[in-house]
Coordinates of C-alpha atoms and ligand atoms in Angstrom, one line a residue:
Chain A
M29 CA 27.1 -12.0 -9.1
A30 CA 27.6 -15.6 -9.9
A31 CA 25.2 -15.3 -12.7
L32 CA 26.8 -12.1 -14.0
A33 CA 30.2 -13.8 -14.1
A34 CA 28.8 -17.1 -15.6
A35 CA 27.0 -14.9 -18.6
S36 CA 30.2 -12.8 -19.0
S37 CA 32.3 -15.9 -19.5
A38 CA 30.1 -17.5 -21.8
S39 CA 29.7 -14.6 -24.1
P40 CA 32.2 -13.7 -26.6
P41 CA 34.7 -11.1 -25.3
A42 CA 33.5 -7.9 -27.2
S43 CA 31.7 -5.9 -24.3
P44 CA 29.5 -8.6 -23.0
G45 CA 28.8 -6.1 -20.1
F46 CA 26.9 -3.6 -22.4
V47 CA 24.9 -6.4 -24.2
H48 CA 24.1 -7.7 -20.7
G49 CA 23.0 -4.3 -19.5
L50 CA 21.0 -3.5 -22.5
G51 CA 19.1 -6.9 -22.5
G52 CA 18.4 -6.3 -18.7
G53 CA 17.3 -3.0 -19.2
L54 CA 15.0 -3.8 -21.9
L55 CA 13.6 -6.7 -19.7
E56 CA 13.1 -4.2 -17.1
T57 CA 11.3 -1.9 -19.1
A58 CA 8.9 -4.4 -20.4
Q59 CA 8.1 -5.6 -17.0
T60 CA 7.4 -2.1 -16.1
A61 CA 5.1 -1.3 -19.0
G62 CA 3.3 -4.7 -18.5
G63 CA 2.7 -4.0 -14.6
M64 CA 1.4 -0.5 -15.2
T65 CA -0.8 -1.9 -17.9
L66 CA -2.3 -4.6 -15.5
L67 CA -2.8 -1.8 -13.2
L68 CA -4.7 0.6 -16.0
V69 CA -6.7 -2.7 -16.5
R70 CA -7.7 -3.2 -12.6
V71 CA -8.2 0.7 -12.3
V72 CA -10.3 1.1 -15.3
S73 CA -12.7 -2.1 -13.9
R74 CA -13.0 -0.3 -10.7
L75 CA -14.0 3.1 -12.3
V76 CA -16.8 1.7 -14.6
R77 CA -18.4 0.0 -11.4
L78 CA -17.7 3.2 -9.3
Q79 CA -16.0 1.0 -6.6
F80 CA -13.7 3.6 -5.1
D81 CA -13.3 5.1 -1.8
R82 CA -14.7 8.6 -1.6
Q83 CA -13.1 9.8 1.3
E84 CA -9.8 8.9 0.1
L85 CA -10.5 10.5 -3.1
M86 CA -11.1 13.8 -1.3
R87 CA -8.1 13.4 1.0
N88 CA -5.9 13.1 -2.2
L89 CA -7.1 15.9 -4.1
Y90 CA -6.6 18.2 -1.3
K91 CA -3.2 16.7 -0.9
M92 CA -2.2 16.5 -4.4
G93 CA -4.5 19.4 -5.6
V94 CA -4.6 22.4 -2.9
K95 CA -0.9 21.8 -1.5
S96 CA 0.6 22.4 -5.0
I97 CA -1.2 25.6 -5.9
P98 CA 1.9 27.8 -4.5
I99 CA 4.4 25.8 -6.7
V100 CA 2.2 26.0 -9.5
I101 CA 1.8 29.7 -9.2
V102 CA 5.4 30.5 -8.5
T103 CA 6.7 28.6 -11.6
S104 CA 3.9 29.7 -14.0
L105 CA 4.2 33.3 -13.8
F106 CA 8.1 33.3 -14.0
T107 CA 7.7 30.8 -17.1
G108 CA 5.4 33.4 -18.9
G109 CA 8.3 36.1 -18.0
I110 CA 10.9 34.0 -19.4
M111 CA 9.0 33.6 -22.7
V112 CA 8.8 37.1 -23.1
I113 CA 12.6 37.7 -22.1
Q114 CA 13.5 35.3 -24.9
A115 CA 11.3 36.8 -27.6
A116 CA 12.1 40.4 -26.8
P117 CA 15.2 40.7 -29.1
I118 CA 13.1 39.6 -32.1
V119 CA 9.9 41.6 -31.1
K120 CA 12.5 44.6 -30.7
R121 CA 14.1 44.2 -34.2
Y122 CA 11.0 43.8 -36.4
A123 CA 8.7 45.8 -34.1
A124 CA 6.6 43.0 -33.8
Q125 CA 4.8 43.8 -30.6
G126 CA 1.2 43.0 -31.8
L127 CA 2.8 39.4 -32.3
L128 CA 4.0 38.9 -28.8
G129 CA 0.7 37.8 -27.3
W130 CA 0.1 35.1 -30.3
A131 CA 4.0 33.9 -29.6
A132 CA 3.5 33.6 -26.0
G133 CA 0.2 32.0 -26.2
F134 CA 1.3 29.5 -28.6
G135 CA 4.3 28.0 -26.8
T136 CA 2.5 28.4 -23.6
L137 CA -0.4 26.4 -24.2
R138 CA 0.7 24.0 -26.6
E139 CA 4.0 23.2 -25.0
I140 CA 5.3 24.7 -21.9
G141 CA 2.3 24.9 -20.0
P142 CA 1.4 21.3 -19.6
L143 CA 5.0 20.0 -20.2
L144 CA 6.3 22.1 -16.8
T145 CA 3.3 21.7 -14.7
A146 CA 3.5 17.8 -15.4
L147 CA 7.5 17.7 -14.4
M148 CA 6.8 20.0 -11.2
L149 CA 3.9 17.8 -10.1
S150 CA 6.0 14.5 -10.9
G151 CA 8.7 15.5 -8.5
R152 CA 5.9 16.7 -5.8
V153 CA 2.9 14.4 -6.0
G154 CA 4.5 11.4 -8.2
A155 CA 7.4 10.9 -5.6
N156 CA 5.3 11.3 -2.5
N157 CA 2.8 8.6 -3.8
T158 CA 5.2 6.2 -4.6
A159 CA 6.8 7.0 -0.9
E160 CA 3.7 6.5 0.5
L161 CA 2.5 3.2 -1.2
G162 CA 5.9 1.8 -0.8
T163 CA 5.9 2.4 3.0
M164 CA 2.6 0.8 3.3
V165 CA 3.9 -2.2 1.5
V166 CA 7.2 -2.6 3.5
T167 CA 5.2 -2.3 6.8
E168 CA 2.5 -4.7 5.6
Q169 CA -0.4 -2.3 5.7
I170 CA -1.5 -3.3 2.2
D171 CA -1.5 -7.0 3.3
A172 CA -3.4 -5.7 6.3
L173 CA -6.1 -4.0 4.1
R174 CA -6.4 -7.1 2.0
A175 CA -6.8 -9.4 5.3
L176 CA -9.7 -7.2 6.5
A177 CA -11.4 -7.9 3.1
I178 CA -10.7 -4.1 1.5
D179 CA -9.5 -4.4 -2.0
P180 CA -6.3 -2.0 -2.5
I181 CA -7.1 -1.2 -5.9
S182 CA -10.3 0.4 -5.3
F183 CA -9.4 1.6 -1.9
L184 CA -6.0 3.0 -2.5
V185 CA -5.1 3.1 -6.0
T186 CA -8.1 4.4 -8.0
P187 CA -8.8 7.4 -5.9
R188 CA -5.0 8.2 -6.3
V189 CA -5.2 7.8 -10.3
I190 CA -8.4 10.1 -10.3
A191 CA -6.7 12.8 -8.0
F192 CA -3.8 12.8 -10.0
V193 CA -5.3 13.2 -13.4
T194 CA -7.8 15.8 -12.0
T195 CA -4.8 17.6 -10.4
L196 CA -2.7 17.9 -13.4
F197 CA -5.8 18.7 -15.6
L198 CA -6.6 21.9 -13.5
A199 CA -3.2 22.7 -12.5
T200 CA -2.4 22.8 -16.3
L201 CA -5.5 25.1 -16.9
Y202 CA -4.6 27.3 -14.4
A203 CA -0.8 27.6 -15.2
D204 CA -2.0 28.4 -18.8
A205 CA -3.7 31.3 -17.4
L206 CA -1.0 32.5 -14.9
A207 CA 1.8 32.1 -17.5
L208 CA -0.1 34.4 -19.8
F209 CA -0.6 36.9 -17.3
G210 CA 3.1 36.8 -16.4
A211 CA 3.9 37.2 -20.1
A212 CA 1.7 40.2 -20.3
Y213 CA 3.3 42.0 -17.7
A214 CA 6.7 41.1 -18.8
G215 CA 5.8 42.4 -22.1
Y216 CA 4.6 45.7 -20.6
G217 CA 7.7 45.8 -18.2
L218 CA 10.4 45.1 -20.6
L219 CA 8.9 45.8 -24.0
D220 CA 6.5 48.6 -23.4
V221 CA 3.8 46.3 -24.9
E222 CA 0.4 47.4 -23.7
P223 CA -1.6 44.5 -22.1
R224 CA -4.4 45.3 -24.2
V225 CA -2.2 44.7 -27.4
F226 CA -0.7 41.8 -26.0
Y227 CA -4.5 40.5 -25.4
N228 CA -5.5 41.3 -28.9
G229 CA -2.4 39.2 -30.1
L230 CA -3.8 36.5 -28.2
T231 CA -7.3 36.7 -29.2
S232 CA -6.5 37.9 -33.1
G233 CA -7.7 34.5 -34.4
L234 CA -4.1 32.9 -35.1
L235 CA -4.7 31.0 -31.7
T236 CA -7.7 29.0 -31.4
L237 CA -9.5 26.8 -28.8
S238 CA -8.0 23.9 -30.1
D239 CA -4.2 25.1 -28.9
V240 CA -5.8 25.1 -25.5
G241 CA -7.2 21.8 -26.3
V242 CA -4.0 19.9 -27.4
G243 CA -2.2 21.2 -24.2
L244 CA -5.2 19.8 -21.9
V245 CA -5.0 16.6 -23.8
K246 CA -1.5 16.3 -23.2
S247 CA -2.0 17.2 -19.4
V248 CA -4.8 14.4 -19.3
V249 CA -2.1 11.5 -21.0
F250 CA 0.4 12.6 -18.6
G251 CA -1.4 12.4 -15.7
V252 CA -2.7 8.7 -16.5
V253 CA 0.7 7.7 -17.3
M254 CA 2.5 9.3 -14.2
S255 CA -0.1 8.2 -11.7
L256 CA 0.2 4.6 -12.9
A257 CA 3.8 4.8 -12.8
S258 CA 4.2 6.0 -9.4
C259 CA 1.5 3.7 -8.0
H260 CA 2.9 0.9 -9.8
F261 CA 6.5 1.3 -8.4
G262 CA 5.0 2.1 -5.0
L263 CA 3.2 -1.3 -5.1
T264 CA 6.0 -3.3 -6.2
V265 CA 8.7 -2.2 -3.4
Q266 CA 11.0 -4.9 -2.3
G267 CA 13.6 -5.1 0.4
G268 CA 12.5 -2.5 3.1
A269 CA 13.3 1.3 3.4
P270 CA 16.0 1.0 1.0
G271 CA 13.6 -0.4 -1.6
V272 CA 11.2 2.5 -0.9
G273 CA 14.3 5.1 -1.9
R274 CA 14.9 3.1 -5.0
A275 CA 11.0 3.0 -6.0
V276 CA 10.9 6.7 -5.5
N277 CA 14.0 7.3 -7.7
A278 CA 12.2 5.0 -10.2
T279 CA 9.3 6.8 -10.4
V280 CA 10.9 10.3 -11.0
V281 CA 13.0 9.0 -13.7
A282 CA 10.2 7.3 -15.6
S283 CA 7.8 10.0 -15.3
A284 CA 10.3 12.4 -16.6
A285 CA 11.1 10.0 -19.4
S286 CA 7.5 9.2 -20.3
I287 CA 6.6 12.7 -20.3
F288 CA 9.0 13.7 -23.1
I289 CA 8.3 11.0 -25.1
L290 CA 4.6 11.2 -24.8
D291 CA 4.7 14.8 -25.8
Y292 CA 6.6 14.0 -28.9
F293 CA 3.6 11.4 -30.0
V294 CA 0.8 13.8 -29.2
S295 CA 2.4 16.7 -30.4
F296 CA 3.0 14.7 -33.6
S297 CA -0.5 13.3 -33.8
L298 CA -2.4 16.5 -33.0
Chain B
M30 CA -12.4 -26.3 11.4
I31 CA -9.2 -25.7 9.5
S32 CA -6.8 -28.4 8.4
F33 CA -3.1 -28.1 7.0
R34 CA -2.4 -31.1 4.8
N35 CA 1.3 -31.4 4.0
V36 CA 1.8 -27.7 3.4
K37 CA 5.3 -26.8 1.6
K38 CA 6.6 -23.2 1.0
S39 CA 10.0 -22.1 -0.3
F40 CA 11.2 -18.7 -1.0
G41 CA 13.8 -19.2 -3.6
P42 CA 16.2 -21.7 -2.6
K43 CA 15.0 -21.6 1.0
A44 CA 12.3 -24.3 2.0
V45 CA 10.6 -22.6 4.9
L46 CA 7.7 -25.2 5.4
K47 CA 8.8 -28.6 4.5
G48 CA 5.4 -30.7 4.6
V49 CA 3.2 -29.2 7.4
S50 CA -0.1 -31.1 8.5
F51 CA -2.5 -30.6 11.5
D52 CA -5.8 -29.7 12.4
V53 CA -7.5 -26.9 14.4
N54 CA -11.0 -27.7 16.2
D55 CA -13.8 -25.4 16.3
G56 CA -13.7 -23.1 19.4
E57 CA -10.6 -23.9 20.7
V58 CA -7.3 -21.8 21.5
F59 CA -4.9 -23.3 19.6
F60 CA -1.3 -22.0 19.7
I61 CA 1.7 -22.6 17.5
I62 CA 5.2 -22.3 19.0
G63 CA 8.8 -22.6 17.5
A64 CA 12.0 -20.5 17.2
S65 CA 12.0 -17.4 15.5
G66 CA 12.3 -17.8 11.7
V67 CA 10.8 -21.2 11.7
G68 CA 7.8 -20.2 9.5
K69 CA 4.9 -19.4 12.1
S70 CA 3.8 -16.0 10.5
V71 CA 4.5 -17.9 7.1
L72 CA 2.0 -20.6 7.8
I73 CA -0.9 -18.5 9.2
K74 CA -0.5 -16.2 6.1
H75 CA -1.5 -18.9 3.8
L76 CA -4.9 -19.3 5.5
I77 CA -6.1 -16.1 4.0
G78 CA -4.4 -16.0 0.8
L79 CA -1.8 -13.7 1.5
L80 CA 0.9 -16.3 0.7
Y81 CA 0.1 -19.5 -1.6
P82 CA 1.7 -22.7 -0.7
D83 CA 4.0 -24.4 -3.3
D84 CA 2.4 -27.8 -2.4
G85 CA -0.4 -29.2 0.0
E86 CA -3.9 -28.1 0.8
I87 CA -5.5 -25.9 3.3
F88 CA -9.1 -26.6 4.4
L89 CA -11.5 -23.9 6.2
D90 CA -14.9 -25.3 7.0
G91 CA -14.2 -27.9 4.2
E92 CA -13.3 -25.7 1.5
E93 CA -10.0 -25.9 0.1
V94 CA -8.9 -22.4 0.3
S95 CA -5.1 -22.4 -0.9
R96 CA -6.0 -22.0 -4.6
F97 CA -8.7 -19.2 -4.1
D98 CA -8.1 -16.0 -6.0
E99 CA -8.0 -12.5 -4.4
E100 CA -11.8 -12.2 -5.2
R101 CA -13.2 -15.4 -3.6
M102 CA -10.8 -15.0 -0.7
Y103 CA -12.7 -11.9 0.6
P104 CA -15.5 -14.0 2.3
V105 CA -13.0 -16.3 3.7
R106 CA -11.3 -13.1 5.1
K107 CA -14.3 -11.8 6.8
K108 CA -14.9 -14.9 8.8
C109 CA -11.1 -15.2 9.5
A110 CA -9.6 -12.4 10.8
M111 CA -6.0 -11.4 11.5
V112 CA -4.0 -9.7 14.1
F113 CA -0.2 -9.0 12.3
Q114 CA 3.0 -9.4 14.2
H115 CA 3.9 -5.7 13.8
S116 CA 0.2 -4.4 14.2
T117 CA 0.0 -2.8 10.7
L118 CA -2.4 0.2 11.8
F119 CA -2.9 2.6 8.8
D120 CA -0.5 5.5 9.6
S121 CA -2.8 8.1 8.1
M122 CA -5.7 7.3 10.1
S123 CA -6.2 7.8 13.8
C124 CA -6.9 4.9 16.1
V125 CA -10.6 4.9 15.9
E126 CA -10.6 5.5 12.3
N127 CA -8.6 2.5 12.0
V128 CA -11.3 0.5 13.7
M129 CA -14.0 2.3 11.9
L130 CA -12.9 1.4 8.6
P131 CA -14.1 -2.3 8.2
L132 CA -17.3 -1.2 10.0
K133 CA -18.0 1.3 7.1
K134 CA -16.7 -0.9 4.5
H135 CA -18.5 -4.2 5.4
K136 CA -21.4 -3.5 7.9
G137 CA -22.6 -0.4 6.0
M138 CA -22.3 1.8 9.1
T139 CA -22.6 5.6 9.0
D140 CA -19.6 7.5 10.1
K141 CA -21.5 8.4 13.4
E142 CA -22.6 4.6 14.1
A143 CA -19.0 3.5 13.0
R144 CA -17.4 5.8 15.6
D145 CA -19.7 4.7 18.6
D146 CA -19.3 1.2 17.8
A147 CA -15.3 1.5 17.2
L148 CA -15.0 3.5 20.6
K149 CA -16.7 0.8 22.5
R150 CA -14.5 -1.7 21.0
L151 CA -11.5 0.4 21.8
K152 CA -12.8 0.3 25.3
Q153 CA -12.6 -3.5 25.3
V154 CA -9.1 -3.3 25.0
H155 CA -8.4 -0.4 27.1
M156 CA -7.6 2.3 24.5
R157 CA -10.6 4.3 24.5
E158 CA -8.6 7.5 25.8
F159 CA -5.9 7.2 22.9
A160 CA -9.0 6.9 20.2
D161 CA -8.0 10.2 18.4
R162 CA -4.3 9.7 18.5
F163 CA -2.4 8.4 15.5
P164 CA -0.3 5.1 15.5
S165 CA 3.0 6.7 15.2
E166 CA 2.4 8.6 18.6
L167 CA 1.8 5.3 20.4
G168 CA 4.2 2.4 21.5
D169 CA 4.1 -0.9 20.1
G170 CA 2.0 -2.5 23.0
M171 CA -0.7 0.0 22.5
R172 CA -0.7 -0.1 18.8
K173 CA -1.0 -3.9 18.8
R174 CA -4.3 -3.4 21.3
V175 CA -5.9 -1.3 18.8
A176 CA -5.1 -3.8 16.1
I177 CA -6.7 -6.4 18.1
A178 CA -9.9 -4.4 18.5
R179 CA -10.0 -3.6 14.4
A180 CA -9.4 -7.4 13.8
L181 CA -12.2 -8.1 15.9
T182 CA -14.8 -5.7 14.1
L183 CA -16.2 -8.2 11.7
D184 CA -17.1 -10.4 14.0
P185 CA -15.0 -13.2 12.8
T186 CA -15.3 -17.0 13.5
Y187 CA -11.6 -17.5 13.5
V188 CA -9.0 -15.4 14.5
L189 CA -5.1 -15.5 13.8
F190 CA -3.0 -13.8 16.2
D191 CA 0.6 -13.6 15.3
E192 CA 2.4 -12.8 18.6
P193 CA -0.1 -10.8 20.3
T194 CA 1.4 -10.1 23.6
T195 CA 5.0 -9.8 22.3
S196 CA 6.1 -6.0 23.2
L197 CA 2.7 -5.8 25.9
D198 CA 3.4 -5.1 29.5
P199 CA 2.8 -8.1 31.7
V200 CA -0.6 -6.5 32.9
S201 CA -1.8 -6.0 29.2
A202 CA -0.4 -9.3 28.0
R203 CA -2.7 -11.0 30.8
R204 CA -5.7 -8.9 29.5
V205 CA -5.3 -10.0 26.0
D206 CA -4.5 -13.9 27.0
H207 CA -8.2 -13.2 29.0
L208 CA -9.7 -12.0 26.1
I209 CA -8.6 -14.7 23.6
R210 CA -9.9 -17.4 26.1
E211 CA -13.1 -15.3 26.6
L212 CA -13.7 -14.9 22.9
S213 CA -13.5 -18.7 22.8
D214 CA -15.5 -19.6 25.9
T215 CA -18.3 -17.3 25.3
V216 CA -18.6 -16.5 21.4
G217 CA -17.1 -20.1 20.4
V218 CA -14.4 -18.1 18.4
T219 CA -11.8 -20.3 17.3
S220 CA -8.2 -18.8 18.0
I221 CA -4.8 -19.7 16.6
V222 CA -2.3 -17.6 18.5
V223 CA 1.5 -17.8 17.6
S224 CA 3.3 -16.9 20.5
H225 CA 6.6 -17.4 22.4
D226 CA 5.1 -16.1 25.5
L227 CA 5.4 -19.2 28.0
V228 CA 2.9 -17.8 30.5
S229 CA 0.2 -17.3 27.9
I230 CA 1.1 -20.8 26.4
F231 CA 0.8 -22.6 29.8
S232 CA -2.4 -20.8 30.9
I233 CA -4.9 -20.5 28.2
A234 CA -4.0 -23.1 25.2
D235 CA -6.1 -25.9 24.4
R236 CA -3.5 -27.6 22.3
I237 CA -0.2 -26.5 21.1
V238 CA 1.7 -27.2 17.9
M239 CA 5.7 -26.8 17.9
L240 CA 7.3 -26.2 14.6
Y241 CA 11.0 -27.4 14.2
Q242 CA 13.0 -27.3 11.0
G243 CA 10.1 -26.7 8.7
Q244 CA 7.9 -29.4 10.4
V245 CA 5.7 -30.5 13.2
K246 CA 7.6 -31.4 16.1
M247 CA 4.8 -32.3 18.5
L248 CA 1.1 -31.3 18.9
G249 CA -0.6 -31.9 22.1
T250 CA -2.3 -30.6 25.2
R251 CA -0.3 -28.5 27.8
D252 CA 0.4 -31.3 30.2
E253 CA 1.3 -33.4 27.2
F254 CA 4.0 -30.7 26.3
R255 CA 4.9 -30.4 29.9
S256 CA 5.6 -33.9 30.7
T257 CA 7.3 -35.3 27.3
P258 CA 10.7 -36.2 27.4
D259 CA 11.8 -34.9 24.3
P260 CA 15.0 -32.8 24.9
I261 CA 14.5 -30.1 22.1
I262 CA 10.8 -29.2 23.5
Q263 CA 11.9 -29.3 27.1
Q264 CA 14.8 -27.0 26.1
F265 CA 12.2 -24.7 24.4
I266 CA 9.6 -24.7 26.7
N267 CA 11.7 -24.0 29.8
G268 CA 13.8 -21.2 27.8
R269 CA 17.2 -22.8 28.2
A270 CA 20.1 -21.4 26.1
E271 CA 22.0 -24.7 26.5
G272 CA 20.7 -28.0 24.6
P273 CA 20.1 -30.1 21.6
M274 CA 18.0 -27.3 19.4
E275 CA 19.3 -25.8 16.3
T276 CA 18.3 -22.4 15.1
Ligands
LIG4 N1 8.1 -12.5 1.4 C1 9.2 -13.2 2.0 N2 10.0 -13.2 1.0 C2 11.1 -14.1 1.3 N3 11.6 -14.7 2.4 C3 10.6 -14.6 3.6 C4 9.5 -14.0 2.9 N4 8.5 -13.8 4.4 C5 9.2 -14.5 5.2 N5 10.5 -15.1 4.8 C6 11.4 -15.9 5.4 O1 10.7 -17.0 5.9 C7 11.3 -17.3 7.3 C8 10.2 -17.7 8.2 O2 9.7 -16.4 8.4 P1 8.6 -16.1 9.6 O3 7.3 -17.0 9.3 O4 8.2 -14.4 9.7 O5 9.1 -16.6 11.1 P2 8.6 -16.7 12.4 O6 8.2 -18.1 12.8 O7 9.5 -16.1 13.3 O8 7.3 -16.1 12.4 C9 12.3 -16.5 7.4 O9 13.7 -17.1 7.4 C10 12.1 -15.5 6.7 O10 13.1 -14.9 6.3
LIG5 MG1 6.8 -14.1 13.0

């Protein structure tokens, strides 16, 4: 409070609060980025030496991956359907039934599949991860691990990063397939486009494997950044249980923001 | 042998340790006493690199450990185990899995071997029948006993007990006292025990140090503590509400 008051009285009257806030925000962002980079270096150094806990990896793959299947199924089936509903007026007006498969496929594989799957998992998996690690920090379980001469990065963080990236990659692949399936059936129900015609539109040569590839590259980039963010915010929790709440919040916001920013850059460069 | 040399530690503006020095001899049961918040937990965390001093040195077997990085701390932590004040069992693992973890990580045991060994160790602290329960299903006292079993898995030379008998029933508390004394008498383990438990202090301590206002107030044997005329120490060891002690 005192620092804030001193800063605002020392600076010129023109909106000192805004400048102060902007500076603080930039500083905080730089700190987070620095922390995540450091964490990445540490995780990679454990990865190349194969120093990570196998059991913890399996537990996290199950918790993150298997348990996320229902939510991925529901969202991707409906997403496919929604794409068709949006395309319906144009398809009808120009009688472009043959292009429906291409349109749905292009949007889904390159953009909607990876984007929506990442957003779904940031809420489910990322938030959960931060809460779990944050609770371990405030209850001194991380210190207890270090006191037992066990490295928290290889025991807790590296397995979570691997599990998160794997889960997001597989879930995206899975969501792509399901969304196209949903789109094909919505096309049949709403526009009388035979699934076979839809399939032909999808495979007629306008779409290539590189479209699938772009989406999957995105999912890996998202996975790395989201897993690092969720572990970073979890491990740096301060101030007991309320601190865990703030960290979870920070993870969800930072993940969503970085997904969109990274999506822009990956789309631009590929 | 453990030596603290003029150890100072502040958190922000708050000076907690203002130059603490004392030695702990091999094989003894050494108690650290003092009011809550005086910095007892903070002090012992320095020994295994969970906190670093602002100033001063800490020697463990002749090595100056207080500037070791995380990597070099691991061997230190293997020979100097710690039982935390709030037990700190891993929530995601059952009691027996908690005890198995260091056995698998550091002694290269298989699941089966580690489990057998862990069950034996749980029996020692009378927790055998709760082996497959999770920490959240147990009371404080029970968790603390599992934490003691876990800390002893690596057969340490030094053990730091942070309030081992707080929140234990009297019978379990005396069993823990007995265990600490026995570790010292039969295996030669050096124990540093942070405690408020007057019964423990006056039944098993070889030597006692009292911290007061960030410094060593007195270091001595049980008898020396009982017979000192110092009014602050008398107030503390007799548990009197009225007196000159400031908290
Ligand atoms: N990580 C920390 N950050 C800030 N202050 C701390 C931290 N750890 C301990 N303290 C403060 O140091 C003082 C001593 O704490 P502690 O060693 O836990 O006391 P006790 O003697 O009861 O074990 C307390 O005032 C506590 O608030
Ligand atoms: Mg304490």
